[in-house]
Amino acid sequence: MKKETSFSTKGQRADIGDLTIYRILANRYTDAVGPFVFLDHIVPKAHSSAMDSGTGAHPHRGIATLSYIIEGEGEHFDSAGNHAKVYSGGIQWMKAGNGILHDETLNVDSRTENNRTHAFQFWINLPAKNKAEKPEYLAVQSDEVPQKSLPNDSGWIKVIVGSYEDLNSNIPNYSAQFLYHIQVEAGKSFTISIAEKVEVAAFLPSTNSILNDVEFQVGEFIEFDRLAGEIMIENKSQEATDVILFGGEPYTEPIVAEGPFVMNSRSEIADAYRDFYAGKYGKINNQKGRV
């Protein structure tokens, strides 16, 4: 049985510097899909020269951030002393836990002549018991991301978070969760089964796609019902199509979000701000002077 669409929508502009960004989640219909409570799409864009577009140093608490760099070069600094770069196809994951400062920049890939950037940033809500844990950081390069070909030469699937068949991501799981990048070749199709009660949504970053017999437009976010069923991706165009598919088990604890903090109560939000202003999240020291 094919899953039914609950709703579809498009994001709101939230540009930073030279980057064109659409905020996809939260939206007017939902605040979360499984543990995912935030999604920004940094749309594909060519740049005439190297740039320095970043968020600047800022705090987080109660979540894990995940940046998936499809094209470009992502650089990370944080107040726990972590620093790394990931390149096209790589992932940066940071568990904010009980509080951290970080700074991320997105630039063109210095290893290649490709002058384009394209990326996603997700926030993954942590269970209450994990919100008080110490921060952690993990950089995953493109060749470390699990990937396999789809049947009948239909395309490929990358497992950014969670697992699919025999593929398992290196990103830690604190609840049942998944994040897949699926590419379906022209004239091909691919069907994936979703279990009962799992929350799941799709996003179309680059082209129109047909999902369960309905054509959706590039830039659309589509959420499906929670009954067990299938999602069929059909590509009737002349070029490959990409689908970002993500979700997981419902987050059953209270969600209170404000600014860069996602906690379980208003008092915990107040604590997060108080500890930040008291300097308890530490300090970033890096060569770019963002402190």
Short mmCIF file of C-alpha atoms in Angstrom, two decimals:
data_model
loop_
_atom_site.label_atom_id
_atom_site.label_comp_id
_atom_site.label_asym_id
_atom_site.label_seq_id
_atom_site.Cartn_x
_atom_site.Cartn_y
_atom_site.Cartn_z
CA MET A 1 0.00 0.00 0.00
CA LYS A 2 1.32 3.42 -0.92
CA LYS A 3 1.49 6.02 1.81
CA GLU A 4 -0.75 9.08 1.54
CA THR A 5 0.55 12.65 1.61
CA SER A 6 -0.37 14.58 4.77
CA PHE A 7 0.70 17.96 3.36
CA SER A 8 3.29 19.68 1.21
CA THR A 9 4.83 23.14 1.51
CA LYS A 10 7.82 25.26 0.55
CA GLY A 11 10.33 27.05 2.77
CA GLN A 12 10.90 30.69 3.69
CA ARG A 13 13.99 32.68 2.70
CA ALA A 14 16.63 32.96 5.44
CA ASP A 15 19.79 34.04 3.57
CA ILE A 16 23.22 34.38 5.20
CA GLY A 17 25.88 36.36 3.35
CA ASP A 18 26.37 35.00 -0.17
CA LEU A 19 24.31 31.89 0.58
CA THR A 20 20.69 31.56 -0.54
CA ILE A 21 18.86 29.61 2.15
CA TYR A 22 15.31 28.33 2.53
CA ARG A 23 14.06 27.33 5.99
CA ILE A 24 12.09 24.14 5.44
CA LEU A 25 11.45 22.92 9.01
CA ALA A 26 9.84 24.01 11.30
CA ASN A 27 6.97 25.19 9.08
CA ARG A 28 3.32 26.22 9.44
CA TYR A 29 2.18 22.59 9.42
CA THR A 30 4.65 20.83 11.72
CA ASP A 31 7.44 21.47 14.21
CA ALA A 32 9.12 18.08 13.88
CA VAL A 33 9.49 14.91 11.79
CA GLY A 34 10.62 12.17 14.15
CA PRO A 35 13.60 13.69 16.02
CA PHE A 36 14.27 16.30 13.29
CA VAL A 37 13.17 19.77 14.42
CA PHE A 38 14.99 22.05 11.96
CA LEU A 39 16.05 21.99 8.32
CA ASP A 40 17.73 24.70 6.27
CA HIS A 41 18.42 24.13 2.58
CA ILE A 42 21.42 26.06 1.23
CA VAL A 43 20.40 25.98 -2.42
CA PRO A 44 22.83 25.14 -5.25
CA LYS A 45 24.73 28.27 -6.26
CA ALA A 46 27.80 29.14 -8.31
CA HIS A 47 30.27 31.69 -6.94
CA SER A 48 32.69 33.86 -8.90
CA SER A 49 35.37 33.46 -6.23
CA ALA A 50 36.05 31.94 -2.83
CA MET A 51 33.94 33.43 -0.06
CA ASP A 52 33.58 33.29 3.69
CA SER A 53 29.91 32.74 4.47
CA GLY A 54 29.29 31.48 7.95
CA THR A 55 27.01 31.68 10.93
CA GLY A 56 29.48 33.29 13.34
CA ALA A 57 30.02 31.87 16.81
CA HIS A 58 26.72 30.93 18.48
CA PRO A 59 25.47 28.51 21.15
CA HIS A 60 23.39 25.34 21.09
CA ARG A 61 21.96 23.09 23.77
CA GLY A 62 19.71 20.04 23.76
CA ILE A 63 20.22 19.02 20.12
CA ALA A 64 22.65 17.54 17.65
CA THR A 65 23.40 19.60 14.54
CA LEU A 66 24.11 17.88 11.24
CA SER A 67 25.45 19.58 8.12
CA TYR A 68 25.44 17.59 4.88
CA ILE A 69 27.69 19.27 2.31
CA ILE A 70 26.62 18.10 -1.14
CA GLU A 71 28.92 20.59 -2.89
CA GLY A 72 31.51 22.81 -1.26
CA GLU A 73 33.72 22.84 1.79
CA GLY A 74 32.38 23.07 5.34
CA GLU A 75 34.63 24.19 8.18
CA HIS A 76 33.78 23.74 11.87
CA PHE A 77 35.14 25.24 15.09
CA ASP A 78 33.69 24.79 18.56
CA SER A 79 34.38 25.65 22.19
CA ALA A 80 35.29 22.04 23.00
CA GLY A 81 38.40 22.49 20.84
CA ASN A 82 37.16 20.63 17.77
CA HIS A 83 38.16 21.84 14.32
CA ALA A 84 37.72 20.08 10.99
CA LYS A 85 36.90 20.56 7.32
CA VAL A 86 34.67 18.30 5.28
CA TYR A 87 34.40 18.43 1.53
CA SER A 88 31.77 17.75 -1.12
CA GLY A 89 29.68 14.77 0.01
CA GLY A 90 30.81 14.98 3.64
CA ILE A 91 28.97 15.40 6.94
CA GLN A 92 29.58 17.39 10.11
CA TRP A 93 27.74 16.22 13.24
CA MET A 94 27.88 17.90 16.63
CA LYS A 95 26.07 16.89 19.79
CA ALA A 96 25.49 20.13 21.68
CA GLY A 97 24.40 18.26 24.79
CA ASN A 98 24.59 20.51 27.85
CA GLY A 99 25.92 23.47 25.91
CA ILE A 100 28.55 24.47 23.35
CA LEU A 101 29.54 27.32 21.05
CA HIS A 102 30.30 26.57 17.42
CA ASP A 103 31.04 28.38 14.18
CA GLU A 104 30.47 26.94 10.72
CA THR A 105 31.47 28.31 7.34
CA LEU A 106 30.61 27.10 3.86
CA ASN A 107 32.92 27.82 0.96
CA VAL A 108 33.73 26.43 -2.47
CA ASP A 109 35.65 23.15 -2.43
CA SER A 110 39.34 24.12 -2.34
CA ARG A 111 40.40 20.73 -3.68
CA THR A 112 38.58 21.06 -7.00
CA GLU A 113 37.68 23.65 -9.64
CA ASN A 114 34.00 23.35 -8.72
CA ASN A 115 32.77 26.81 -7.69
CA ARG A 116 29.35 25.70 -6.43
CA THR A 117 27.95 25.30 -2.93
CA HIS A 118 24.96 23.17 -1.93
CA ALA A 119 24.21 21.92 1.59
CA PHE A 120 21.67 21.10 4.28
CA GLN A 121 21.64 21.72 8.00
CA PHE A 122 19.44 19.63 10.28
CA TRP A 123 18.83 19.85 14.02
CA ILE A 124 18.16 16.49 15.69
CA ASN A 125 16.33 16.72 19.00
CA LEU A 126 17.99 14.72 21.77
CA PRO A 127 16.02 12.69 24.30
CA ALA A 128 15.82 14.43 27.67
CA LYS A 129 18.34 12.04 29.23
CA ASN A 130 20.95 12.95 26.59
CA LYS A 131 20.48 16.73 26.74
CA ALA A 132 22.65 16.89 29.87
CA GLU A 133 25.57 14.96 28.34
CA LYS A 134 28.89 16.44 27.28
CA PRO A 135 29.23 17.75 23.71
CA GLU A 136 30.73 15.57 20.97
CA TYR A 137 31.81 16.18 17.37
CA LEU A 138 32.28 13.95 14.33
CA ALA A 139 33.50 14.77 10.82
CA VAL A 140 32.61 12.23 8.11
CA GLN A 141 34.23 12.57 4.68
CA SER A 142 32.37 11.58 1.52
CA ASP A 143 34.16 8.25 1.11
CA GLU A 144 33.04 7.28 4.63
CA VAL A 145 29.33 7.79 3.89
CA PRO A 146 27.63 4.40 3.29
CA GLN A 147 26.26 4.13 -0.25
CA LYS A 148 24.93 1.42 -2.54
CA SER A 149 23.41 1.11 -5.98
CA LEU A 150 19.66 0.62 -6.32
CA PRO A 151 18.23 -2.44 -8.09
CA ASN A 152 17.96 -2.43 -11.89
CA ASP A 153 20.55 0.33 -12.28
CA SER A 154 17.94 2.76 -10.95
CA GLY A 155 20.39 5.03 -9.09
CA TRP A 156 21.88 5.04 -5.59
CA ILE A 157 21.13 5.65 -1.92
CA LYS A 158 23.40 7.27 0.68
CA VAL A 159 22.75 6.70 4.38
CA ILE A 160 23.52 9.96 6.15
CA VAL A 161 21.86 8.90 9.44
CA GLY A 162 20.54 5.53 10.58
CA SER A 163 20.62 2.39 8.48
CA TYR A 164 19.26 0.88 5.29
CA GLU A 165 19.54 -2.83 4.60
CA ASP A 166 23.25 -3.61 5.17
CA LEU A 167 24.34 0.05 5.33
CA ASN A 168 24.94 1.77 8.67
CA SER A 169 25.89 5.41 9.22
CA ASN A 170 28.67 6.42 11.63
CA ILE A 171 26.41 9.14 13.08
CA PRO A 172 25.25 8.17 16.62
CA ASN A 173 21.58 7.31 17.15
CA TYR A 174 19.74 8.35 20.30
CA SER A 175 16.38 7.20 18.91
CA ALA A 176 15.17 5.42 15.80
CA GLN A 177 16.03 7.85 13.00
CA PHE A 178 17.06 7.91 9.36
CA LEU A 179 18.24 10.39 6.76
CA TYR A 180 18.77 9.20 3.19
CA HIS A 181 19.94 10.91 0.00
CA ILE A 182 18.38 9.00 -2.88
CA GLN A 183 19.16 9.61 -6.55
CA VAL A 184 16.92 8.00 -9.18
CA GLU A 185 18.10 7.89 -12.78
CA ALA A 186 16.04 9.18 -15.73
CA GLY A 187 13.22 6.81 -16.66
CA LYS A 188 13.67 4.73 -13.49
CA SER A 189 11.82 4.25 -10.20
CA PHE A 190 12.59 3.15 -6.65
CA THR A 191 10.26 2.02 -3.85
CA ILE A 192 11.04 2.06 -0.14
CA SER A 193 8.94 0.59 2.69
CA ILE A 194 8.21 2.57 5.87
CA ALA A 195 7.06 0.90 9.09
CA GLU A 196 3.93 1.69 11.11
CA LYS A 197 3.93 4.91 13.20
CA VAL A 198 7.20 6.15 11.71
CA GLU A 199 7.17 9.84 10.83
CA VAL A 200 8.66 10.48 7.40
CA ALA A 201 9.09 13.43 5.05
CA ALA A 202 10.72 14.04 1.69
CA PHE A 203 12.40 17.14 0.29
CA LEU A 204 13.15 17.78 -3.39
CA PRO A 205 16.37 19.82 -3.66
CA SER A 206 17.02 19.98 -7.40
CA THR A 207 14.21 18.74 -9.69
CA ASN A 208 10.54 17.84 -9.73
CA SER A 209 9.76 14.25 -8.72
CA ILE A 210 6.78 11.93 -8.72
CA LEU A 211 6.11 10.47 -5.27
CA ASN A 212 3.32 7.88 -5.01
CA ASP A 213 1.81 8.99 -8.34
CA VAL A 214 1.77 12.72 -7.50
CA GLU A 215 4.22 15.15 -9.09
CA PHE A 216 5.80 17.59 -6.66
CA GLN A 217 7.89 20.64 -7.48
CA VAL A 218 11.55 21.33 -6.75
CA GLY A 219 11.85 22.91 -3.29
CA GLU A 220 8.79 21.14 -1.89
CA PHE A 221 8.71 19.46 1.52
CA ILE A 222 6.26 16.55 1.65
CA GLU A 223 5.14 14.77 4.80
CA PHE A 224 3.41 11.39 4.68
CA ASP A 225 0.91 9.59 6.91
CA ARG A 226 2.01 7.30 9.74
CA LEU A 227 0.52 4.07 8.44
CA ALA A 228 2.82 1.31 7.27
CA GLY A 229 3.34 1.58 3.54
CA GLU A 230 5.55 2.38 0.60
CA ILE A 231 6.95 5.51 -1.01
CA MET A 232 7.62 5.12 -4.71
CA ILE A 233 9.89 7.64 -6.41
CA GLU A 234 9.36 7.83 -10.18
CA ASN A 235 11.56 9.80 -12.53
CA LYS A 236 9.95 10.45 -15.89
CA SER A 237 12.34 13.28 -16.78
CA GLN A 238 15.50 13.25 -18.89
CA GLU A 239 17.88 13.76 -15.96
CA ALA A 240 18.54 12.17 -12.60
CA THR A 241 16.39 13.34 -9.67
CA ASP A 242 17.36 13.65 -6.00
CA VAL A 243 15.19 13.09 -2.94
CA ILE A 244 16.14 13.72 0.68
CA LEU A 245 14.08 11.30 2.80
CA PHE A 246 14.16 11.53 6.60
CA GLY A 247 12.27 10.81 9.80
CA GLY A 248 12.02 8.35 12.64
CA GLU A 249 10.04 7.42 15.70
CA PRO A 250 7.87 10.18 17.19
CA TYR A 251 9.48 12.39 19.85
CA THR A 252 7.13 11.84 22.79
CA GLU A 253 8.65 14.23 25.36
CA PRO A 254 7.65 17.92 25.49
CA ILE A 255 9.43 20.17 22.97
CA VAL A 256 10.20 23.76 23.90
CA ALA A 257 12.35 25.59 21.37
CA GLU A 258 13.67 29.14 21.51
CA GLY A 259 16.51 30.53 19.42
CA PRO A 260 19.37 28.00 19.30
CA PHE A 261 18.06 25.90 22.20
CA VAL A 262 15.63 22.95 22.15
CA MET A 263 14.69 21.67 25.60
CA ASN A 264 11.75 20.02 27.38
CA SER A 265 10.45 22.95 29.48
CA ARG A 266 10.49 26.73 29.71
CA SER A 267 12.62 26.55 32.82
CA GLU A 268 15.26 24.56 30.93
CA ILE A 269 15.28 27.22 28.21
CA ALA A 270 15.85 29.85 30.90
CA ASP A 271 18.70 27.74 32.30
CA ALA A 272 20.24 27.45 28.83
CA TYR A 273 20.30 31.22 28.37
CA ARG A 274 21.56 31.83 31.90
CA ASP A 275 24.46 29.40 31.47
CA PHE A 276 25.31 30.89 28.08
CA TYR A 277 25.47 34.45 29.41
CA ALA A 278 27.50 33.19 32.39
CA GLY A 279 30.14 31.89 29.98
CA LYS A 280 29.61 28.21 30.81
CA TYR A 281 29.70 27.12 27.16
CA GLY A 282 33.34 28.06 26.85
CA LYS A 283 35.07 30.06 24.14
CA ILE A 284 36.07 29.49 20.53
CA ASN A 285 39.64 30.26 19.60
CA ASN A 286 40.41 30.08 15.88
CA GLN A 287 42.57 31.76 13.31
CA LYS A 288 39.63 33.65 11.81
CA GLY A 289 39.07 35.64 14.95
CA ARG A 290 35.47 34.59 15.52
CA VAL A 291 35.40 34.47 19.30
#
